[in-house]
Amino acid sequence: MTSSARPLLNRSLAEFGTTIFAEMSALALRTGSINLGQGFPDTDGPEEVREAAVRALRDGRGNQYPPGPGVPELRTAVAAHQQRLYGLTYDPDTEVLVTAGATEAIAASLLALLEPGDEVVALEPYYDSYAACIAMAGARRVPVTLRPAEGRFRLDLDELRAAVTDRTRLLLINTPHNPTGTVLTREELAAVAELAVERDLLVVTDEVYEHLVFDGAEHLPLATFPGMRERTVTIGSAGKTYSFTGWKVGWVTAAPGLVTAVRSAKQFLTYVASGPFQYAVAEALALPGSYFADFRADMQAKRDLLASGLRDAGFEVFTSAGTYFITTDIRPLGESDGFAFCRALPERAGVVAIPNAVFYDHRDAGAPFVRFAFCKRTEVLEEAVQRLKTLAG
Ligand code: PMP
Ligand code: GLN
């Protein structure tokens, strides 16, 4: 300890405390509750992908530092994936960068592209690392609140436009959206794109749930909209798509100048990560379309099971069109404070959930919303649903 009165943690991080995910997972462990808080699957992804990682380890591929931009096999596979699914062409050598999960891609993008004093317009509620990384870059976040209407959370396009000022440097977008489960519509995305072009803004778009869209909906990458290819940093991750969240393999696709900038920051964060897993993910990205279709169908059935259980328990349930998550409103249960509700839930029902208010600057706007993860085995969800029924009284 230093004897000075100055706090040890620097000012930009002081407001953030411990991430809600660590806090709530610890609460689940301590109370023996079912953890529907932190979003991670409770079963591993495809056996052949796990075996690919074992093979890479045994063959000595990736056991030493991989190349800074990522192994060529993975960069090529990422480019092929973007081409096959979305018709987006990226050069694996100059337009793809492998990162330590999407988390590092977000951090490196924001640290690379922002100057102190810049403003970043982000959709609120936002994934918690966005706020921390904007703060570490010395920039200022300007939240635009997604509001529920007709069963889903919507982007108010006038509010979005009004949030942009002369100091705005970039728009930080996330679709499919954590925690609300909303998937931005073509109209919403087109408006984001038009605004970015009109005001000459950079866009960082977090699309880690690109394969988790339900009810036959289609994921629309922002980079496919007119004028966006050159100004957009698109972030993906293997964690969600292949159910290996511990491997931490993510990537960025963008124009060469943007990738070079992001790599400049990334090289001083981890330099490189996840060597053998990069080879395994390269194979995973080439899995046939049936893998993605089966994965989506399985997750959609889990979503439906949990959504109907939550409805029976008395929650208002918003449509989850994508992601691992369902957002609920607790007011029909006679509650209004999501924090207090989530703190009491292990005791009341043996379940852990996340209070959405942590993802808001306007805490009041998020107070009554609570997020539940459905990326769990069916029997676990069934047990959770049974337990939650006790809330209905
Ligand atoms: N972005 C969003 C929206 C997320 O939900 C998450 C976490 N699941 C991440 C980024 C981080 O992804 P990764 O585990 O690949 O770092
Ligand atoms: N993305 C996961 C979630 O939203 C958690 C990741 C983390 O723990 N940082 O639950």
CSV table of C-alpha atoms and ligand atoms in Angstrom, one decimal:
chain,number,residue,atom,x,y,z
A,1,MET,CA,0.0,0.0,0.0
A,2,THR,CA,1.1,3.5,-0.7
A,3,SER,CA,0.7,6.0,2.1
A,4,SER,CA,-0.6,8.7,-0.2
A,5,ALA,CA,-4.3,9.6,0.0
A,6,ARG,CA,-4.6,9.1,-3.7
A,7,PRO,CA,-6.8,6.1,-4.7
A,8,LEU,CA,-5.0,3.3,-6.3
A,9,LEU,CA,-7.4,2.7,-9.1
A,10,ASN,CA,-7.2,5.4,-11.8
A,11,ARG,CA,-10.1,7.9,-12.1
A,12,SER,CA,-11.4,6.6,-15.5
A,13,LEU,CA,-12.1,3.1,-14.0
A,14,ALA,CA,-13.3,4.1,-10.5
A,15,GLU,CA,-17.0,4.2,-11.3
A,16,PHE,CA,-17.0,0.6,-12.7
A,17,GLY,CA,-16.4,-1.6,-9.7
A,18,THR,CA,-16.5,-5.4,-10.3
A,19,THR,CA,-18.3,-6.6,-13.4
A,20,ILE,CA,-21.9,-7.7,-12.7
A,21,PHE,CA,-21.1,-11.1,-14.4
A,22,ALA,CA,-18.4,-12.0,-11.9
A,23,GLU,CA,-20.6,-10.7,-9.0
A,24,MET,CA,-23.7,-12.7,-10.0
A,25,SER,CA,-21.8,-15.9,-10.9
A,26,ALA,CA,-20.2,-15.8,-7.4
A,27,LEU,CA,-23.7,-15.3,-5.9
A,28,ALA,CA,-24.9,-18.3,-7.8
A,29,LEU,CA,-22.1,-20.4,-6.5
A,30,ARG,CA,-22.4,-19.2,-2.9
A,31,THR,CA,-26.2,-19.8,-2.8
A,32,GLY,CA,-26.3,-23.0,-4.9
A,33,SER,CA,-28.6,-21.2,-7.3
A,34,ILE,CA,-29.2,-21.9,-11.0
A,35,ASN,CA,-27.1,-19.4,-12.8
A,36,LEU,CA,-29.1,-17.7,-15.5
A,37,GLY,CA,-27.0,-14.6,-15.1
A,38,GLN,CA,-23.7,-14.7,-16.9
A,39,GLY,CA,-24.1,-15.7,-20.5
A,40,PHE,CA,-22.2,-18.9,-21.0
A,41,PRO,CA,-23.4,-22.3,-22.2
A,42,ASP,CA,-23.3,-25.2,-19.7
A,43,THR,CA,-22.3,-27.7,-22.4
A,44,ASP,CA,-19.3,-27.5,-24.7
A,45,GLY,CA,-19.5,-26.9,-28.5
A,46,PRO,CA,-19.0,-29.5,-31.3
A,47,GLU,CA,-16.8,-32.5,-30.5
A,48,GLU,CA,-15.0,-32.1,-33.9
A,49,VAL,CA,-14.0,-28.5,-33.0
A,50,ARG,CA,-12.7,-29.6,-29.6
A,51,GLU,CA,-10.7,-32.3,-31.3
A,52,ALA,CA,-9.3,-29.8,-33.7
A,53,ALA,CA,-7.9,-27.9,-30.8
A,54,VAL,CA,-6.4,-31.1,-29.3
A,55,ARG,CA,-4.8,-31.9,-32.7
A,56,ALA,CA,-3.4,-28.4,-32.9
A,57,LEU,CA,-1.9,-28.7,-29.4
A,58,ARG,CA,-0.4,-32.1,-30.1
A,59,ASP,CA,0.9,-31.1,-33.5
A,60,GLY,CA,2.6,-28.1,-32.0
A,61,ARG,CA,0.5,-25.5,-33.9
A,62,GLY,CA,0.0,-22.4,-32.0
A,63,ASN,CA,2.0,-23.4,-28.8
A,64,GLN,CA,4.4,-20.6,-29.4
A,65,TYR,CA,3.4,-17.0,-30.2
A,66,PRO,CA,1.2,-17.0,-33.3
A,67,PRO,CA,1.6,-14.1,-35.8
A,68,GLY,CA,0.4,-10.7,-34.4
A,69,PRO,CA,-2.6,-10.5,-36.9
A,70,GLY,CA,-3.6,-14.1,-36.2
A,71,VAL,CA,-2.8,-17.4,-37.9
A,72,PRO,CA,-3.3,-17.2,-41.7
A,73,GLU,CA,-5.7,-20.2,-41.6
A,74,LEU,CA,-8.1,-18.3,-39.3
A,75,ARG,CA,-7.8,-15.0,-41.1
A,76,THR,CA,-8.6,-16.8,-44.3
A,77,ALA,CA,-11.6,-18.7,-42.7
A,78,VAL,CA,-13.0,-15.4,-41.3
A,79,ALA,CA,-12.8,-13.8,-44.7
A,80,ALA,CA,-14.5,-16.8,-46.3
A,81,HIS,CA,-17.2,-16.7,-43.7
A,82,GLN,CA,-18.0,-13.0,-44.3
A,83,GLN,CA,-18.0,-13.7,-48.1
A,84,ARG,CA,-20.2,-16.8,-47.9
A,85,LEU,CA,-22.8,-15.4,-45.5
A,86,TYR,CA,-23.0,-11.8,-46.4
A,87,GLY,CA,-21.2,-11.3,-49.7
A,88,LEU,CA,-18.6,-9.1,-48.0
A,89,THR,CA,-15.1,-9.4,-49.4
A,90,TYR,CA,-12.2,-8.9,-47.0
A,91,ASP,CA,-8.5,-9.5,-47.7
A,92,PRO,CA,-7.3,-11.9,-45.1
A,93,ASP,CA,-3.9,-10.2,-45.0
A,94,THR,CA,-4.9,-6.6,-44.6
A,95,GLU,CA,-8.5,-6.6,-43.5
A,96,VAL,CA,-8.8,-9.3,-40.8
A,97,LEU,CA,-7.4,-9.2,-37.3
A,98,VAL,CA,-7.6,-12.0,-34.7
A,99,THR,CA,-8.1,-10.8,-31.1
A,100,ALA,CA,-8.4,-12.3,-27.6
A,101,GLY,CA,-12.2,-12.6,-27.8
A,102,ALA,CA,-14.6,-9.8,-28.8
A,103,THR,CA,-13.6,-8.1,-25.6
A,104,GLU,CA,-10.1,-7.3,-26.8
A,105,ALA,CA,-11.5,-6.3,-30.2
A,106,ILE,CA,-13.8,-3.7,-28.5
A,107,ALA,CA,-11.0,-2.4,-26.3
A,108,ALA,CA,-8.4,-2.2,-29.1
A,109,SER,CA,-10.9,-0.5,-31.4
A,110,LEU,CA,-11.9,2.1,-28.9
A,111,LEU,CA,-8.4,2.8,-27.7
A,112,ALA,CA,-7.1,3.0,-31.2
A,113,LEU,CA,-9.8,5.2,-32.8
A,114,LEU,CA,-10.7,7.6,-30.0
A,115,GLU,CA,-9.0,10.8,-28.7
A,116,PRO,CA,-9.7,12.2,-25.3
A,117,GLY,CA,-12.8,14.4,-25.5
A,118,ASP,CA,-14.3,12.5,-28.4
A,119,GLU,CA,-17.9,11.4,-28.0
A,120,VAL,CA,-19.2,7.9,-28.7
A,121,VAL,CA,-22.9,7.3,-29.3
A,122,ALA,CA,-23.8,3.9,-27.9
A,123,LEU,CA,-27.1,2.1,-27.6
A,124,GLU,CA,-28.3,1.9,-24.0
A,125,PRO,CA,-28.5,-0.6,-22.3
A,126,TYR,CA,-24.9,-1.4,-23.4
A,127,TYR,CA,-22.6,-4.3,-22.8
A,128,ASP,CA,-20.5,-3.3,-19.7
A,129,SER,CA,-17.1,-3.3,-21.3
A,130,TYR,CA,-18.1,-0.5,-23.8
A,131,ALA,CA,-18.4,2.1,-21.0
A,132,ALA,CA,-15.2,1.0,-19.4
A,133,CYS,CA,-13.2,1.1,-22.7
A,134,ILE,CA,-14.7,4.5,-23.7
A,135,ALA,CA,-13.6,5.8,-20.3
A,136,MET,CA,-10.1,4.2,-20.6
A,137,ALA,CA,-9.7,6.0,-24.0
A,138,GLY,CA,-10.6,9.3,-22.2
A,139,ALA,CA,-13.7,9.7,-24.4
A,140,ARG,CA,-17.3,10.4,-23.4
A,141,ARG,CA,-20.2,8.0,-23.9
A,142,VAL,CA,-23.5,9.5,-25.1
A,143,PRO,CA,-26.2,6.9,-24.6
A,144,VAL,CA,-29.3,6.5,-26.8
A,145,THR,CA,-31.9,4.5,-24.9
A,146,LEU,CA,-33.6,1.6,-26.5
A,147,ARG,CA,-37.2,1.7,-25.3
A,148,PRO,CA,-39.8,-1.1,-25.2
A,149,ALA,CA,-42.8,-0.8,-27.6
A,150,GLU,CA,-45.0,-3.5,-28.9
A,151,GLY,CA,-43.0,-6.2,-27.2
A,152,ARG,CA,-39.5,-5.3,-28.3
A,153,PHE,CA,-36.9,-2.8,-27.6
A,154,ARG,CA,-36.7,-0.2,-30.3
A,155,LEU,CA,-34.2,2.5,-31.5
A,156,ASP,CA,-35.7,5.9,-31.7
A,157,LEU,CA,-34.1,7.3,-34.8
A,158,ASP,CA,-34.8,10.9,-33.9
A,159,GLU,CA,-33.0,10.4,-30.6
A,160,LEU,CA,-30.1,8.8,-32.4
A,161,ARG,CA,-29.8,11.7,-34.8
A,162,ALA,CA,-30.1,14.2,-32.0
A,163,ALA,CA,-27.3,12.5,-30.0
A,164,VAL,CA,-24.7,13.2,-32.7
A,165,THR,CA,-22.7,16.5,-32.2
A,166,ASP,CA,-19.6,18.0,-33.8
A,167,ARG,CA,-17.6,16.0,-31.2
A,168,THR,CA,-19.0,12.6,-32.1
A,169,ARG,CA,-16.2,10.3,-33.5
A,170,LEU,CA,-18.0,7.0,-33.6
A,171,LEU,CA,-21.2,5.1,-33.3
A,172,LEU,CA,-20.9,1.9,-31.2
A,173,ILE,CA,-23.6,-0.5,-32.3
A,174,ASN,CA,-24.5,-4.0,-31.1
A,175,THR,CA,-26.9,-6.3,-33.0
A,176,PRO,CA,-28.2,-8.8,-32.0
A,177,HIS,CA,-28.3,-6.8,-28.8
A,178,ASN,CA,-27.2,-7.8,-25.4
A,179,PRO,CA,-29.0,-7.6,-23.0
A,180,THR,CA,-32.4,-6.8,-24.6
A,181,GLY,CA,-32.4,-9.6,-27.2
A,182,THR,CA,-33.5,-7.1,-29.8
A,183,VAL,CA,-32.3,-7.5,-33.4
A,184,LEU,CA,-32.1,-4.1,-35.1
A,185,THR,CA,-34.4,-4.0,-38.2
A,186,ARG,CA,-33.3,-3.2,-41.7
A,187,GLU,CA,-34.9,0.2,-41.3
A,188,GLU,CA,-33.1,1.0,-38.0
A,189,LEU,CA,-29.7,-0.2,-39.5
A,190,ALA,CA,-30.3,1.8,-42.7
A,191,ALA,CA,-30.9,4.9,-40.5
A,192,VAL,CA,-27.7,4.3,-38.6
A,193,ALA,CA,-25.8,3.9,-41.8
A,194,GLU,CA,-27.2,7.1,-43.3
A,195,LEU,CA,-26.4,9.0,-40.2
A,196,ALA,CA,-22.8,7.7,-40.2
A,197,VAL,CA,-22.3,8.7,-43.8
A,198,GLU,CA,-23.9,12.1,-43.5
A,199,ARG,CA,-21.9,13.0,-40.4
A,200,ASP,CA,-18.8,11.2,-41.5
A,201,LEU,CA,-18.6,8.9,-38.4
A,202,LEU,CA,-16.7,5.7,-37.8
A,203,VAL,CA,-18.8,2.8,-36.7
A,204,VAL,CA,-17.8,-0.1,-34.4
A,205,THR,CA,-20.4,-2.9,-34.6
A,206,ASP,CA,-20.4,-5.8,-32.2
A,207,GLU,CA,-22.0,-8.7,-34.0
A,208,VAL,CA,-20.9,-11.6,-31.7
A,209,TYR,CA,-24.4,-13.0,-31.7
A,210,GLU,CA,-24.7,-13.0,-35.6
A,211,HIS,CA,-25.6,-16.7,-35.7
A,212,LEU,CA,-28.1,-16.4,-32.9
A,213,VAL,CA,-31.2,-14.9,-34.6
A,214,PHE,CA,-34.5,-16.6,-34.3
A,215,ASP,CA,-37.8,-17.2,-36.0
A,216,GLY,CA,-36.2,-17.3,-39.4
A,217,ALA,CA,-34.9,-13.7,-39.1
A,218,GLU,CA,-31.7,-12.8,-40.9
A,219,HIS,CA,-28.6,-11.1,-39.4
A,220,LEU,CA,-27.8,-7.9,-41.4
A,221,PRO,CA,-24.2,-6.7,-40.9
A,222,LEU,CA,-23.9,-3.0,-40.8
A,223,ALA,CA,-21.0,-3.2,-43.2
A,224,THR,CA,-23.3,-4.3,-46.0
A,225,PHE,CA,-25.2,-1.0,-46.0
A,226,PRO,CA,-24.3,1.7,-48.5
A,227,GLY,CA,-21.2,3.7,-47.6
A,228,MET,CA,-20.4,1.5,-44.6
A,229,ARG,CA,-17.8,-0.9,-45.8
A,230,GLU,CA,-15.0,1.7,-45.5
A,231,ARG,CA,-16.0,3.2,-42.1
A,232,THR,CA,-17.1,0.1,-40.2
A,233,VAL,CA,-15.2,-2.1,-37.8
A,234,THR,CA,-17.1,-5.4,-37.5
A,235,ILE,CA,-16.4,-7.5,-34.4
A,236,GLY,CA,-17.1,-11.3,-34.3
A,237,SER,CA,-16.3,-14.1,-31.8
A,238,ALA,CA,-16.1,-17.8,-31.7
A,239,GLY,CA,-17.3,-17.9,-28.1
A,240,LYS,CA,-21.0,-17.6,-28.8
A,241,THR,CA,-21.2,-19.3,-32.2
A,242,TYR,CA,-19.4,-22.5,-31.1
A,243,SER,CA,-20.1,-22.6,-27.4
A,244,PHE,CA,-16.5,-22.3,-26.3
A,245,THR,CA,-16.6,-19.0,-24.4
A,246,GLY,CA,-13.3,-19.8,-22.6
A,247,TRP,CA,-11.2,-20.0,-25.7
A,248,LYS,CA,-11.4,-16.2,-26.3
A,249,VAL,CA,-11.0,-16.1,-30.0
A,250,GLY,CA,-12.5,-13.1,-31.6
A,251,TRP,CA,-11.8,-11.0,-34.8
A,252,VAL,CA,-12.2,-7.7,-36.5
A,253,THR,CA,-13.0,-7.2,-40.2
A,254,ALA,CA,-12.5,-3.7,-41.6
A,255,ALA,CA,-10.8,-1.7,-44.3
A,256,PRO,CA,-7.0,-1.8,-44.1
A,257,GLY,CA,-6.5,1.6,-42.4
A,258,LEU,CA,-8.9,0.7,-39.7
A,259,VAL,CA,-7.4,-2.8,-39.1
A,260,THR,CA,-3.9,-1.2,-38.9
A,261,ALA,CA,-5.1,1.2,-36.3
A,262,VAL,CA,-6.8,-1.4,-34.2
A,263,ARG,CA,-3.8,-3.7,-34.5
A,264,SER,CA,-1.6,-0.9,-33.2
A,265,ALA,CA,-3.5,-0.9,-29.9
A,266,LYS,CA,-4.1,-4.7,-29.8
A,267,GLN,CA,-0.3,-5.4,-30.1
A,268,PHE,CA,0.2,-3.7,-26.7
A,269,LEU,CA,-2.8,-5.3,-25.0
A,270,THR,CA,-2.2,-9.1,-25.4
A,271,TYR,CA,0.0,-9.0,-28.5
A,272,VAL,CA,-1.4,-12.4,-29.3
A,273,ALA,CA,-3.6,-15.0,-27.6
A,274,SER,CA,-5.2,-18.5,-27.9
A,275,GLY,CA,-2.7,-20.0,-30.4
A,276,PRO,CA,-4.0,-23.6,-30.8
A,277,PHE,CA,-7.6,-22.5,-30.5
A,278,GLN,CA,-7.1,-20.2,-33.5
A,279,TYR,CA,-6.6,-23.3,-35.7
A,280,ALA,CA,-9.6,-25.0,-34.2
A,281,VAL,CA,-11.8,-22.0,-34.9
A,282,ALA,CA,-10.6,-21.9,-38.4
A,283,GLU,CA,-12.0,-25.4,-38.9
A,284,ALA,CA,-15.2,-24.4,-37.0
A,285,LEU,CA,-15.9,-21.5,-39.3
A,286,ALA,CA,-16.0,-24.0,-42.2
A,287,LEU,CA,-18.6,-26.2,-40.7
A,288,PRO,CA,-21.6,-26.8,-43.0
A,289,GLY,CA,-24.7,-24.6,-42.9
A,290,SER,CA,-26.5,-27.4,-41.1
A,291,TYR,CA,-24.4,-26.8,-37.9
A,292,PHE,CA,-25.6,-23.2,-37.7
A,293,ALA,CA,-29.2,-24.2,-38.5
A,294,ASP,CA,-29.2,-26.9,-35.8
A,295,PHE,CA,-27.6,-24.6,-33.2
A,296,ARG,CA,-30.1,-21.9,-33.9
A,297,ALA,CA,-33.1,-24.3,-33.7
A,298,ASP,CA,-31.8,-25.7,-30.4
A,299,MET,CA,-31.3,-22.3,-28.9
A,300,GLN,CA,-34.7,-21.1,-30.1
A,301,ALA,CA,-36.4,-24.1,-28.3
A,302,LYS,CA,-34.5,-23.1,-25.1
A,303,ARG,CA,-35.6,-19.5,-25.5
A,304,ASP,CA,-39.3,-20.7,-25.9
A,305,LEU,CA,-39.1,-22.9,-22.9
A,306,LEU,CA,-37.7,-20.1,-20.7
A,307,ALA,CA,-40.0,-17.4,-22.1
A,308,SER,CA,-43.1,-19.4,-21.4
A,309,GLY,CA,-41.9,-20.3,-17.9
A,310,LEU,CA,-41.1,-16.6,-17.1
A,311,ARG,CA,-44.6,-15.6,-18.4
A,312,ASP,CA,-46.2,-18.3,-16.2
A,313,ALA,CA,-44.2,-16.9,-13.2
A,314,GLY,CA,-45.8,-13.5,-13.8
A,315,PHE,CA,-43.0,-11.6,-15.7
A,316,GLU,CA,-43.7,-9.4,-18.7
A,317,VAL,CA,-41.4,-11.0,-21.3
A,318,PHE,CA,-40.0,-9.1,-24.3
A,319,THR,CA,-39.4,-10.8,-27.6
A,320,SER,CA,-35.9,-12.2,-27.8
A,321,ALA,CA,-35.2,-12.1,-31.5
A,322,GLY,CA,-31.6,-13.0,-30.9
A,323,THR,CA,-28.7,-13.6,-28.4
A,324,TYR,CA,-28.6,-15.8,-25.4
A,325,PHE,CA,-30.9,-13.6,-23.4
A,326,ILE,CA,-34.5,-12.7,-22.5
A,327,THR,CA,-35.2,-9.3,-20.9
A,328,THR,CA,-38.2,-9.2,-18.6
A,329,ASP,CA,-40.2,-6.5,-16.8
A,330,ILE,CA,-40.7,-7.3,-13.1
A,331,ARG,CA,-43.5,-4.7,-12.5
A,332,PRO,CA,-46.3,-7.2,-13.0
A,333,LEU,CA,-44.8,-9.0,-10.0
A,334,GLY,CA,-45.3,-5.9,-7.9
A,335,GLU,CA,-41.5,-5.1,-8.1
A,336,SER,CA,-39.8,-2.1,-9.6
A,337,ASP,CA,-36.1,-2.3,-8.5
A,338,GLY,CA,-34.2,-4.9,-10.6
A,339,PHE,CA,-31.1,-4.7,-8.3
A,340,ALA,CA,-33.1,-5.5,-5.2
A,341,PHE,CA,-35.1,-8.2,-7.1
A,342,CYS,CA,-31.9,-9.9,-8.3
A,343,ARG,CA,-30.2,-9.8,-4.9
A,344,ALA,CA,-33.3,-11.5,-3.4
A,345,LEU,CA,-34.0,-14.0,-6.2
A,346,PRO,CA,-31.5,-16.7,-5.0
A,347,GLU,CA,-33.2,-16.7,-1.6
A,348,ARG,CA,-36.7,-16.5,-3.0
A,349,ALA,CA,-36.4,-19.0,-5.9
A,350,GLY,CA,-32.8,-20.3,-6.2
A,351,VAL,CA,-32.2,-18.6,-9.5
A,352,VAL,CA,-29.7,-15.9,-10.4
A,353,ALA,CA,-30.4,-13.2,-13.1
A,354,ILE,CA,-28.9,-9.9,-14.1
A,355,PRO,CA,-30.4,-6.4,-13.3
A,356,ASN,CA,-30.4,-4.6,-16.7
A,357,ALA,CA,-29.9,-1.2,-14.8
A,358,VAL,CA,-26.2,-1.9,-14.7
A,359,PHE,CA,-26.1,-1.4,-18.4
A,360,TYR,CA,-27.7,2.1,-18.3
A,361,ASP,CA,-26.4,5.6,-17.6
A,362,HIS,CA,-30.1,6.5,-17.1
A,363,ARG,CA,-30.5,3.9,-14.3
A,364,ASP,CA,-34.2,4.8,-13.8
A,365,ALA,CA,-34.9,3.8,-17.4
A,366,GLY,CA,-33.5,0.3,-16.8
A,367,ALA,CA,-34.7,-0.2,-13.2
A,368,PRO,CA,-37.5,-2.6,-13.8
A,369,PHE,CA,-35.8,-4.8,-16.3
A,370,VAL,CA,-34.1,-8.1,-15.5
A,371,ARG,CA,-32.2,-10.4,-17.9
A,372,PHE,CA,-32.2,-14.2,-17.9
A,373,ALA,CA,-29.8,-16.4,-20.0
A,374,PHE,CA,-31.3,-19.5,-21.8
A,375,CYS,CA,-28.0,-21.0,-23.1
A,376,LYS,CA,-28.4,-23.9,-20.6
A,377,ARG,CA,-29.3,-27.6,-20.8
A,378,THR,CA,-33.1,-28.2,-21.1
A,379,GLU,CA,-33.3,-29.9,-17.8
A,380,VAL,CA,-31.6,-27.0,-16.1
A,381,LEU,CA,-34.1,-24.6,-17.7
A,382,GLU,CA,-37.0,-26.8,-16.7
A,383,GLU,CA,-35.8,-26.8,-13.1
A,384,ALA,CA,-35.3,-23.0,-13.2
A,385,VAL,CA,-38.9,-22.6,-14.5
A,386,GLN,CA,-40.3,-24.8,-11.7
A,387,ARG,CA,-38.4,-22.7,-9.2
A,388,LEU,CA,-39.5,-19.4,-10.7
A,389,LYS,CA,-43.2,-20.5,-10.5
A,390,THR,CA,-43.0,-19.9,-6.8
A,391,LEU,CA,-42.9,-16.2,-7.5
A,392,ALA,CA,-46.4,-16.3,-9.0
A,393,GLY,CA,-47.6,-17.0,-5.5
B,1,PMP,N1,-20.0,-8.3,-26.9
B,1,PMP,C1,-21.1,-8.8,-26.4
B,1,PMP,C2,-22.4,-8.1,-26.8
B,1,PMP,C3,-21.1,-9.8,-25.5
B,1,PMP,O1,-22.3,-10.3,-25.0
B,1,PMP,C4,-19.9,-10.4,-25.1
B,1,PMP,C5,-19.9,-11.5,-24.1
B,1,PMP,N2,-20.5,-12.6,-24.3
B,1,PMP,C6,-18.7,-10.0,-25.7
B,1,PMP,C7,-18.8,-8.9,-26.5
B,1,PMP,C8,-17.4,-10.6,-25.3
B,1,PMP,O2,-17.1,-11.6,-26.1
B,1,PMP,P1,-15.8,-12.5,-25.9
B,1,PMP,O3,-16.2,-13.6,-24.9
B,1,PMP,O4,-15.5,-13.1,-27.3
B,1,PMP,O5,-14.7,-11.6,-25.5
B,2,GLN,N1,-21.1,-11.7,-22.4
B,2,GLN,C1,-21.6,-12.4,-21.3
B,2,GLN,C2,-22.9,-11.9,-20.8
B,2,GLN,O1,-23.3,-10.9,-21.2
B,2,GLN,C3,-20.6,-12.4,-20.1
B,2,GLN,C4,-19.2,-12.2,-20.4
B,2,GLN,C5,-18.4,-11.7,-19.2
B,2,GLN,O2,-18.5,-12.4,-18.2
B,2,GLN,N2,-17.7,-10.7,-19.3
B,2,GLN,O3,-23.4,-12.4,-19.9
